[in-house]
mmCIF file with all atom_site columns, C-alpha atoms in Angstrom:
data_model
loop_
_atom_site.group_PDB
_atom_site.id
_atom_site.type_symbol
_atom_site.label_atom_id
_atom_site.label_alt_id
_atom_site.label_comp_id
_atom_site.label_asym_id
_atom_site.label_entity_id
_atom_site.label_seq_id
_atom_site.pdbx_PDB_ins_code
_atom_site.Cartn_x
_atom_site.Cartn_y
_atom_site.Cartn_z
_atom_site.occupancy
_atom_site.B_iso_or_equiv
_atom_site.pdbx_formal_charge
_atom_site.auth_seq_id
_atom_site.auth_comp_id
_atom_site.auth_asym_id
_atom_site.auth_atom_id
_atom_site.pdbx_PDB_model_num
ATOM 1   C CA . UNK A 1 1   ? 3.854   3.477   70.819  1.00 0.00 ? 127 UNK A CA 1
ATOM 2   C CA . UNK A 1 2   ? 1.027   1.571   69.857  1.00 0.00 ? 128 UNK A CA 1
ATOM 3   C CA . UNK A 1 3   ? -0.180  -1.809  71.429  1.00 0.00 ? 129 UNK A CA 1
ATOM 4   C CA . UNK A 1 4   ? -1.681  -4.288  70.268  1.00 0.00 ? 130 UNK A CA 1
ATOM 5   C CA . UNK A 1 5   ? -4.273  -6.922  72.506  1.00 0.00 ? 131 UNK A CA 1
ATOM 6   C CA . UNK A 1 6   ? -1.744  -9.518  72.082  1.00 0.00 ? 132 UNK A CA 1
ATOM 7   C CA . UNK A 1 7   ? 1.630   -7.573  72.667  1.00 0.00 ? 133 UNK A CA 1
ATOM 8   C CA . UNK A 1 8   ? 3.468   -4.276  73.215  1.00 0.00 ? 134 UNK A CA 1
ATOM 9   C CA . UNK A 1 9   ? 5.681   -3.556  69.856  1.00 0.00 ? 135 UNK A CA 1
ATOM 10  C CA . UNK A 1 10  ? 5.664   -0.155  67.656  1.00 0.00 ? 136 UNK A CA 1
ATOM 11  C CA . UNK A 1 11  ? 2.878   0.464   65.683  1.00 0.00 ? 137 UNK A CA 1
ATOM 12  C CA . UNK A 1 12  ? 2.890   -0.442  62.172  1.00 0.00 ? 138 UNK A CA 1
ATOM 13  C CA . UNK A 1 13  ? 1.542   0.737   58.933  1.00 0.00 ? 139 UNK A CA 1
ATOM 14  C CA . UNK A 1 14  ? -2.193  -0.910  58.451  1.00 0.00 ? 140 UNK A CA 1
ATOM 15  C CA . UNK A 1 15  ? -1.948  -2.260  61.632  1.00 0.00 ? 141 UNK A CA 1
ATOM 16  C CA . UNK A 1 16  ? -5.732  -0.974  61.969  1.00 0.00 ? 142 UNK A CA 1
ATOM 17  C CA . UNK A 1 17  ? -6.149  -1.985  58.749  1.00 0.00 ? 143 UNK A CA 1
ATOM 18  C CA . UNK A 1 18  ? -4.871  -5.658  58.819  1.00 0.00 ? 144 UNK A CA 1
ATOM 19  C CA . UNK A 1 19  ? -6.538  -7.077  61.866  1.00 0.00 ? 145 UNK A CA 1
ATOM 20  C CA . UNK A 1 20  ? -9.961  -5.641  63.285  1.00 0.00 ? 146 UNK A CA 1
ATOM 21  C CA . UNK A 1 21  ? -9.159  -7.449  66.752  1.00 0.00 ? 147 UNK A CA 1
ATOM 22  C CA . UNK A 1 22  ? -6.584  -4.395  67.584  1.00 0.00 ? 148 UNK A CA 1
ATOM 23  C CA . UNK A 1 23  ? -7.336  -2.506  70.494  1.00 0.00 ? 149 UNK A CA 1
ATOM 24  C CA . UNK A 1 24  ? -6.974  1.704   69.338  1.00 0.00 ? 150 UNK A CA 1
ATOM 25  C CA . UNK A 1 25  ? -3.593  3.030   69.604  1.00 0.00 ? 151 UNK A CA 1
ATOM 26  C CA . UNK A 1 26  ? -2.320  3.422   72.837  1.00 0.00 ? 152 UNK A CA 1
ATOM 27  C CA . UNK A 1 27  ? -0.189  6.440   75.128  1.00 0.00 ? 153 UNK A CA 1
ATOM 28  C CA . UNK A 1 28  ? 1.252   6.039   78.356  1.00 0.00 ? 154 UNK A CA 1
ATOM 29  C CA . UNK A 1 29  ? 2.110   9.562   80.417  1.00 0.00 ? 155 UNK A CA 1
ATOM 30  C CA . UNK A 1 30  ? 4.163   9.760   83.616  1.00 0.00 ? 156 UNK A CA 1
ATOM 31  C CA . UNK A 1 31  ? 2.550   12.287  86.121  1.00 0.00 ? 157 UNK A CA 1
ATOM 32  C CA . UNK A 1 32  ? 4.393   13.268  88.510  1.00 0.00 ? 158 UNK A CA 1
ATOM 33  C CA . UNK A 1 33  ? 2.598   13.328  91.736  1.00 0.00 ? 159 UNK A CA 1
ATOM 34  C CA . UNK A 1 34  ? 3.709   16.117  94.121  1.00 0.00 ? 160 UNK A CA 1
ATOM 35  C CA . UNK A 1 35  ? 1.698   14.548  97.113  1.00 0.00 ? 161 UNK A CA 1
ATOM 36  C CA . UNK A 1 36  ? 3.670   11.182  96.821  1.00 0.00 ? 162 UNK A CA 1
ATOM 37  C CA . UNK A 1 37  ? 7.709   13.344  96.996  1.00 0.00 ? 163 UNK A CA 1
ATOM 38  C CA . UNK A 1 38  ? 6.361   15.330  100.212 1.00 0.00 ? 164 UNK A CA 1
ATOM 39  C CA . UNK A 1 39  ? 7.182   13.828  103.852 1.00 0.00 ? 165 UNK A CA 1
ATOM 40  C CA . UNK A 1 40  ? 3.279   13.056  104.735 1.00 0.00 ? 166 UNK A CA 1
ATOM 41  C CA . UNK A 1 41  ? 3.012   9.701   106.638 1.00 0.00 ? 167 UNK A CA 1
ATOM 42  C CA . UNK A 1 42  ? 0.583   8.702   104.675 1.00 0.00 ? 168 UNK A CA 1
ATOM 43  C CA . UNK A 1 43  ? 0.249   8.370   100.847 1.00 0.00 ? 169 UNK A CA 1
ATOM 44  C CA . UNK A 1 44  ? -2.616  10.426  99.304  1.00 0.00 ? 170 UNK A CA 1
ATOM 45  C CA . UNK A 1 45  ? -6.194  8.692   99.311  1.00 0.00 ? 171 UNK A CA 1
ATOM 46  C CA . UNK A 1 46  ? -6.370  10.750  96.071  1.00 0.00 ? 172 UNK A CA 1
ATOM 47  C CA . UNK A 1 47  ? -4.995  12.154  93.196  1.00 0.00 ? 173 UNK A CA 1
ATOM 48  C CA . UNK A 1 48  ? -4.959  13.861  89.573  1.00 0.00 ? 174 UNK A CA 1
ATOM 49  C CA . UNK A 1 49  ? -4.203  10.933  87.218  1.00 0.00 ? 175 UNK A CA 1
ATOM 50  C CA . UNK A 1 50  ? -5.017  12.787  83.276  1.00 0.00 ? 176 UNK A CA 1
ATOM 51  C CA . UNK A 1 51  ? -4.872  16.619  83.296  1.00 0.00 ? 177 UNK A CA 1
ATOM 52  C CA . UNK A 1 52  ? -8.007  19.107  82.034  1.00 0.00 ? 178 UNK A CA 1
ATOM 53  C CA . UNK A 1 53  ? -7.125  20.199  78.030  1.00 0.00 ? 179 UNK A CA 1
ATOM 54  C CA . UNK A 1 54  ? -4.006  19.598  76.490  1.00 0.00 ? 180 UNK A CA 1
ATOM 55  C CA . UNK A 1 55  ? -0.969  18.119  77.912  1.00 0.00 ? 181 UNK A CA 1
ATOM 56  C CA . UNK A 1 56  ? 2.461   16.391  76.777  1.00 0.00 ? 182 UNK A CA 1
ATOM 57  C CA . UNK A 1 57  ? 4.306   13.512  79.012  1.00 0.00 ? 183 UNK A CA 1
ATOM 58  C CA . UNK A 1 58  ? 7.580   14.726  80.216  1.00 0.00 ? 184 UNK A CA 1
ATOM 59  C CA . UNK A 1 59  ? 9.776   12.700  77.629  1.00 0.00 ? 185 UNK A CA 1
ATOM 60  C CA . UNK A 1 60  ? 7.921   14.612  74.123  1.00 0.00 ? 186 UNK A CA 1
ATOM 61  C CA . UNK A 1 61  ? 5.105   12.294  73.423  1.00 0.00 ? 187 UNK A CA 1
ATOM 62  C CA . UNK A 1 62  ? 2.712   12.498  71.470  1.00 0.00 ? 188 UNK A CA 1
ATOM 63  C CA . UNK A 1 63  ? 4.515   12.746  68.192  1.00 0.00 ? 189 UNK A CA 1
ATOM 64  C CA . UNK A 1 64  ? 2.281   11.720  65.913  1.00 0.00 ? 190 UNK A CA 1
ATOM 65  C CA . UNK A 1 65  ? -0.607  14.965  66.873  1.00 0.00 ? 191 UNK A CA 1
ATOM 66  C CA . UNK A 1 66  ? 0.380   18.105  68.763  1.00 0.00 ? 192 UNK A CA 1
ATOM 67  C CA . UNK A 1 67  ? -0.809  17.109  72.523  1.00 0.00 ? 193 UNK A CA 1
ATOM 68  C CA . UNK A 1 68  ? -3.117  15.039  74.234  1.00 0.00 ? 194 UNK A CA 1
ATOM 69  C CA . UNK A 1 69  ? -6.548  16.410  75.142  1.00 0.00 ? 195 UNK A CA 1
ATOM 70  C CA . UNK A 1 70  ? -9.030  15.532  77.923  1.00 0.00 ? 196 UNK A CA 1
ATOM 71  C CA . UNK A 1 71  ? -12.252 17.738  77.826  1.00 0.00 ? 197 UNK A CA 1
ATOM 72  C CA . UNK A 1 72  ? -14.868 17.824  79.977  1.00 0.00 ? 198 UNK A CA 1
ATOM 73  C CA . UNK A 1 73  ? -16.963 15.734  77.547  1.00 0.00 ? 199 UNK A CA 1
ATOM 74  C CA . UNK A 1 74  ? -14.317 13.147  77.814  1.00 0.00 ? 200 UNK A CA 1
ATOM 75  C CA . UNK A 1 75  ? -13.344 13.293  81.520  1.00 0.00 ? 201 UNK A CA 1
ATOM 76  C CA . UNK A 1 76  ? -17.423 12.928  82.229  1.00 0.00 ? 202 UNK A CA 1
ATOM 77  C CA . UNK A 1 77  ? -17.078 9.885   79.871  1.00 0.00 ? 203 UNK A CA 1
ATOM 78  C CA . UNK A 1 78  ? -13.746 8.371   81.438  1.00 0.00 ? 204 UNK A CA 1
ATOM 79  C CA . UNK A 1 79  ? -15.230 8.821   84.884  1.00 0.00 ? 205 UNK A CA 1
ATOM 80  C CA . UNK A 1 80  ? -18.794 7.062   83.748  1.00 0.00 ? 206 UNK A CA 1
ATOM 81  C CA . UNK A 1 81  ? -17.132 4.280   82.127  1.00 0.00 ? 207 UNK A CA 1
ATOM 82  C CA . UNK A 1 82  ? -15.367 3.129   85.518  1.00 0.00 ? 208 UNK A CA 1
ATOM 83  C CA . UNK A 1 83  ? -18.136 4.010   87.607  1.00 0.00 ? 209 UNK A CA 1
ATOM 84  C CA . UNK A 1 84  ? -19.989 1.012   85.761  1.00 0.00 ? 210 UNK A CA 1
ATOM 85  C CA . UNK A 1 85  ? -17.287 -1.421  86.619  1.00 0.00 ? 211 UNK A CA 1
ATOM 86  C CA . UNK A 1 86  ? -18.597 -3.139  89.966  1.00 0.00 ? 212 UNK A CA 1
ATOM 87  C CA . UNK A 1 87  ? -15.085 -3.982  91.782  1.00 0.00 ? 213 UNK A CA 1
ATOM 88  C CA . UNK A 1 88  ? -11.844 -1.717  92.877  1.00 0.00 ? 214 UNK A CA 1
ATOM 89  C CA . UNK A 1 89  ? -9.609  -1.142  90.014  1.00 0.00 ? 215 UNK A CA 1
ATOM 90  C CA . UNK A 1 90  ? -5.771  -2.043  90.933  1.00 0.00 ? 216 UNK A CA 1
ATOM 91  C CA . UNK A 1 91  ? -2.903  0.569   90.685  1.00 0.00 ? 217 UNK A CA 1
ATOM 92  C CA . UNK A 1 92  ? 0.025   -1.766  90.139  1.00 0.00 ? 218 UNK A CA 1
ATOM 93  C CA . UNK A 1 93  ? 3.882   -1.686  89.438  1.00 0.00 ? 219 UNK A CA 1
ATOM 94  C CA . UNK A 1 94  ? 5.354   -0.682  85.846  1.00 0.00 ? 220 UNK A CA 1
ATOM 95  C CA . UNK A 1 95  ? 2.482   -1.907  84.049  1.00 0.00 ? 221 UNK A CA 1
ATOM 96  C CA . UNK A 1 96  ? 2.784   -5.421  85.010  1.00 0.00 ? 222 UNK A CA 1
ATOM 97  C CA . UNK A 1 97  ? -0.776  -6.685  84.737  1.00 0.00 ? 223 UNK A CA 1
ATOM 98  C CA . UNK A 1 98  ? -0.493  -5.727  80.797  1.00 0.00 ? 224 UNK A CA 1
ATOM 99  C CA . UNK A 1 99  ? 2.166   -8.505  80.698  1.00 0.00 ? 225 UNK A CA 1
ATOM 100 C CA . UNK A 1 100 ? 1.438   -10.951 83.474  1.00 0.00 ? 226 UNK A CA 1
ATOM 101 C CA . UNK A 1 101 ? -0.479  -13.525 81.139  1.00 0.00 ? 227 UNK A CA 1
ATOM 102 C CA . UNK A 1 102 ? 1.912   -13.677 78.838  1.00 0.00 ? 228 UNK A CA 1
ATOM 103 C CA . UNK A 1 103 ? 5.098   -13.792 80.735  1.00 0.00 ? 229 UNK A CA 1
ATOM 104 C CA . UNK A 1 104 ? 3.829   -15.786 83.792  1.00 0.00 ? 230 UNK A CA 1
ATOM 105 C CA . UNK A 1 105 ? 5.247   -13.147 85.622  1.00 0.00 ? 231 UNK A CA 1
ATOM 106 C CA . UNK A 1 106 ? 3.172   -11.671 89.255  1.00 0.00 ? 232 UNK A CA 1
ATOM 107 C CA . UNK A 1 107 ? 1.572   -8.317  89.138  1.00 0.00 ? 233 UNK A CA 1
ATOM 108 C CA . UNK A 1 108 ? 0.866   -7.246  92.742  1.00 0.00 ? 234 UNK A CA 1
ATOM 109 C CA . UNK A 1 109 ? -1.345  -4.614  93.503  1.00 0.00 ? 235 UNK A CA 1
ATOM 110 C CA . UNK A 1 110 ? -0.129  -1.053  94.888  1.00 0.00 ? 236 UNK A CA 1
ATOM 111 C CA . UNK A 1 111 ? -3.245  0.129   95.725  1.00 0.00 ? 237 UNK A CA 1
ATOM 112 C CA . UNK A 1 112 ? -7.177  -0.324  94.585  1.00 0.00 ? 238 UNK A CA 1
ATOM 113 C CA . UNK A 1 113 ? -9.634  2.267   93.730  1.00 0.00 ? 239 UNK A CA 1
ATOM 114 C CA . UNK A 1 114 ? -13.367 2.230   92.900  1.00 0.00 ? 240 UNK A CA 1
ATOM 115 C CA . UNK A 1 115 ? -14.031 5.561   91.579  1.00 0.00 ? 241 UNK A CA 1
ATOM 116 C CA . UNK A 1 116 ? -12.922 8.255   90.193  1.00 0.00 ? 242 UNK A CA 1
ATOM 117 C CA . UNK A 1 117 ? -13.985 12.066  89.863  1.00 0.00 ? 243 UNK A CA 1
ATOM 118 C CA . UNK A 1 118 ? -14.030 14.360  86.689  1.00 0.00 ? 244 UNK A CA 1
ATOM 119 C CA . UNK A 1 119 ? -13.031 17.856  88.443  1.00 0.00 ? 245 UNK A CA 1
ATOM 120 C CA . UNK A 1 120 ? -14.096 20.758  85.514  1.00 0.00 ? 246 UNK A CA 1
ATOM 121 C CA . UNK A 1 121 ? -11.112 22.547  84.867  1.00 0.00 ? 247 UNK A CA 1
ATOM 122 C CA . UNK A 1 122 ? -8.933  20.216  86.741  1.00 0.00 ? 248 UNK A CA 1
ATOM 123 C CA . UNK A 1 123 ? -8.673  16.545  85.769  1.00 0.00 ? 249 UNK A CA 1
ATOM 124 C CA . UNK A 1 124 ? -9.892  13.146  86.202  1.00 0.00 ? 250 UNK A CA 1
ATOM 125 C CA . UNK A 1 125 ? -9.087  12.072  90.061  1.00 0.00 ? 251 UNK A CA 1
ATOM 126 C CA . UNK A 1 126 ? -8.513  8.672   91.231  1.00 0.00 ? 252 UNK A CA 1
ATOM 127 C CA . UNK A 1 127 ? -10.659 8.975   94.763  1.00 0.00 ? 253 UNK A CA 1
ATOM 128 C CA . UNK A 1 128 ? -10.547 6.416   97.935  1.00 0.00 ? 254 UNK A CA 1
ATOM 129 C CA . UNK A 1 129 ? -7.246  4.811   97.071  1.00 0.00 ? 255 UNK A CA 1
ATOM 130 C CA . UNK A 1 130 ? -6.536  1.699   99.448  1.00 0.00 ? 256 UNK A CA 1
ATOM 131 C CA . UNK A 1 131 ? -2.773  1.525   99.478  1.00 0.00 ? 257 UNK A CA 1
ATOM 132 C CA . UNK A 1 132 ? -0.976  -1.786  100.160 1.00 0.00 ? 258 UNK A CA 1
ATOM 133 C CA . UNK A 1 133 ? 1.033   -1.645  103.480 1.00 0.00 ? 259 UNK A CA 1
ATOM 134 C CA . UNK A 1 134 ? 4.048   -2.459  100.878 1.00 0.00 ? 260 UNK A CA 1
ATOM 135 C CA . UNK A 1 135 ? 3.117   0.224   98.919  1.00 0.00 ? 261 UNK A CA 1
ATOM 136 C CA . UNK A 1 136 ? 2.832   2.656   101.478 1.00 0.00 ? 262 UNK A CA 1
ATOM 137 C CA . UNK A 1 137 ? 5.998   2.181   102.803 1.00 0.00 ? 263 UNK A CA 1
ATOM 138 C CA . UNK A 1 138 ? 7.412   2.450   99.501  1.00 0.00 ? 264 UNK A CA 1
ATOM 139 C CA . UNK A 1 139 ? 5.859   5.803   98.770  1.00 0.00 ? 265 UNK A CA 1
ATOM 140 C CA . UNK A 1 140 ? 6.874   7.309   102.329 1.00 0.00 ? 266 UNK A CA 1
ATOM 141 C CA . UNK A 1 141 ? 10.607  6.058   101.045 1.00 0.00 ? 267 UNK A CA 1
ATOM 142 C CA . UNK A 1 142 ? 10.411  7.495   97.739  1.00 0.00 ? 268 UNK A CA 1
ATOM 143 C CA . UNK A 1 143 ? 10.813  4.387   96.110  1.00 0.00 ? 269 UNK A CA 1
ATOM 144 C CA . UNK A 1 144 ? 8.219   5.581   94.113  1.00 0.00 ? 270 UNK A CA 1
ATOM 145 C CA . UNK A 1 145 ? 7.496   9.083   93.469  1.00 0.00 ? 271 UNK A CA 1
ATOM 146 C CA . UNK A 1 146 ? 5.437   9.237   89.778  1.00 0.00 ? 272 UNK A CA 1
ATOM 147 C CA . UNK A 1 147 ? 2.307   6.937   88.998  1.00 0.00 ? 273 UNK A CA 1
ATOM 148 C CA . UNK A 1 148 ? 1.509   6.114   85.057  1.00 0.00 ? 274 UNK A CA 1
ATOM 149 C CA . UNK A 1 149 ? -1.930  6.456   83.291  1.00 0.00 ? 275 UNK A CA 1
ATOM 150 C CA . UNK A 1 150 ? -2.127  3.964   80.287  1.00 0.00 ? 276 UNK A CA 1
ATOM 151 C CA . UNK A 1 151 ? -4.838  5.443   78.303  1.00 0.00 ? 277 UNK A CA 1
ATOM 152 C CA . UNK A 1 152 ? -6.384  5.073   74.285  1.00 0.00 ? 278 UNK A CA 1
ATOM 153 C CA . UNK A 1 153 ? -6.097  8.193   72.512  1.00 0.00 ? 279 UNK A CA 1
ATOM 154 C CA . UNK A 1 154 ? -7.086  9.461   68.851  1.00 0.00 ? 280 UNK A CA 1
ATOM 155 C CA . UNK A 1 155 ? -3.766  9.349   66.591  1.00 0.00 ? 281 UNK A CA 1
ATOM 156 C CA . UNK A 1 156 ? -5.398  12.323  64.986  1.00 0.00 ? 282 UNK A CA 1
ATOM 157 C CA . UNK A 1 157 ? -6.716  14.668  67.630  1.00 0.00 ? 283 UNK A CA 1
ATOM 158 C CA . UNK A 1 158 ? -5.121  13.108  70.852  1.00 0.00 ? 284 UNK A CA 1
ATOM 159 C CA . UNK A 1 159 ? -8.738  13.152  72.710  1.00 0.00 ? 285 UNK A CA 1
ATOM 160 C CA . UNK A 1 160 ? -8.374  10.251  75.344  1.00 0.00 ? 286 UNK A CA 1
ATOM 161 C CA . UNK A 1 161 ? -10.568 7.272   74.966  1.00 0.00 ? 287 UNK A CA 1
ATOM 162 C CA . UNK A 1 162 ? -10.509 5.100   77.636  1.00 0.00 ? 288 UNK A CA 1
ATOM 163 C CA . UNK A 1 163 ? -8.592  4.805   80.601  1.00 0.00 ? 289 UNK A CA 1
ATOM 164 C CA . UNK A 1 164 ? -7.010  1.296   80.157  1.00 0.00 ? 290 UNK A CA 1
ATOM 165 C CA . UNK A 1 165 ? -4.929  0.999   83.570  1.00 0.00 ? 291 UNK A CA 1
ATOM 166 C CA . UNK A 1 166 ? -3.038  2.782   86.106  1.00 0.00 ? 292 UNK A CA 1
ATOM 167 C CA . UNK A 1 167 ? 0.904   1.749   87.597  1.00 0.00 ? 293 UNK A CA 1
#
């Protein structure tokens, strides 16, 4: 799917076309953290969030090239980018801060980070997670077992862009 900066709805022909405003097209991957299904007390302070090279999300996406692709040109980027921000960054629930303006709804926070670590080879790490008690409890249940990368990617060569927001 592609989004839009106003709402989430399929992509469209000339949607890049017709209004200049539109943020790039859009892919959201489910990684399934092994760390968060195993009986440790606590959740893990850290984890891989986007893959080294090429990778697929569990349900077949990306259709439209043949895989996604983080290099180590674009990890170095991803992790320099939020490096410059100057607060945490918040891990919340199905995507909700994407939608919270519009619909009124809440978006609490999971968890916070404030940096993350390209690992050659490896992938891009989200490093010194802070966990909300309510969040940590619902990881050591299994309430929630997968976290979600929203990231930009190119339509044509599936490089990631930027690293929009993590649920």
């Amino acid at each position: 799917r592609a989004l839009t900066d106003a709402a989430a709805r399929p992509r469209q022909a000339g949607d890049m076309k017709r209004k200049p405003h539109l943020i790039p097209p859009l892919g959201v991957a489910l990684v399934a953290l092994t760390a968060l299904a195993g009986a440790a007390p606590t959740p893990p302070t850290e984890f891989r969030i986007i893959p080294a090279g090429e990778f697929r999300s569990w349900d077949g996406r990306p259709t439209e090239c043949a895989a996604w692709v983080c290099t180590d040109e674009d990890g170095a980027r991803l992790a320099a980018e939020i490096a410059a921000f100057e607060s945490a960054r918040v891990i919340d629930y199905e995507h909700a801060t994407l939608h919270a303006k519009k619909t009124g709804a809440k978006a609490p926070a999971a968890g916070w980070y404030e940096r993350v670590e390209w690992r050659s080879g490896d992938g891009l790490y989200l490093v010194g997670i802070d966990w909300t008690a309510c969040a940590a409890q619902e990881i050591a249940d299994k309430s929630y077992r997968f976290v979600s990368p929203l990231f930009s990617y190119d339509p044509q060569t599936g490089r990631v862009l930027h690293l929009r927001c993590v649920s």
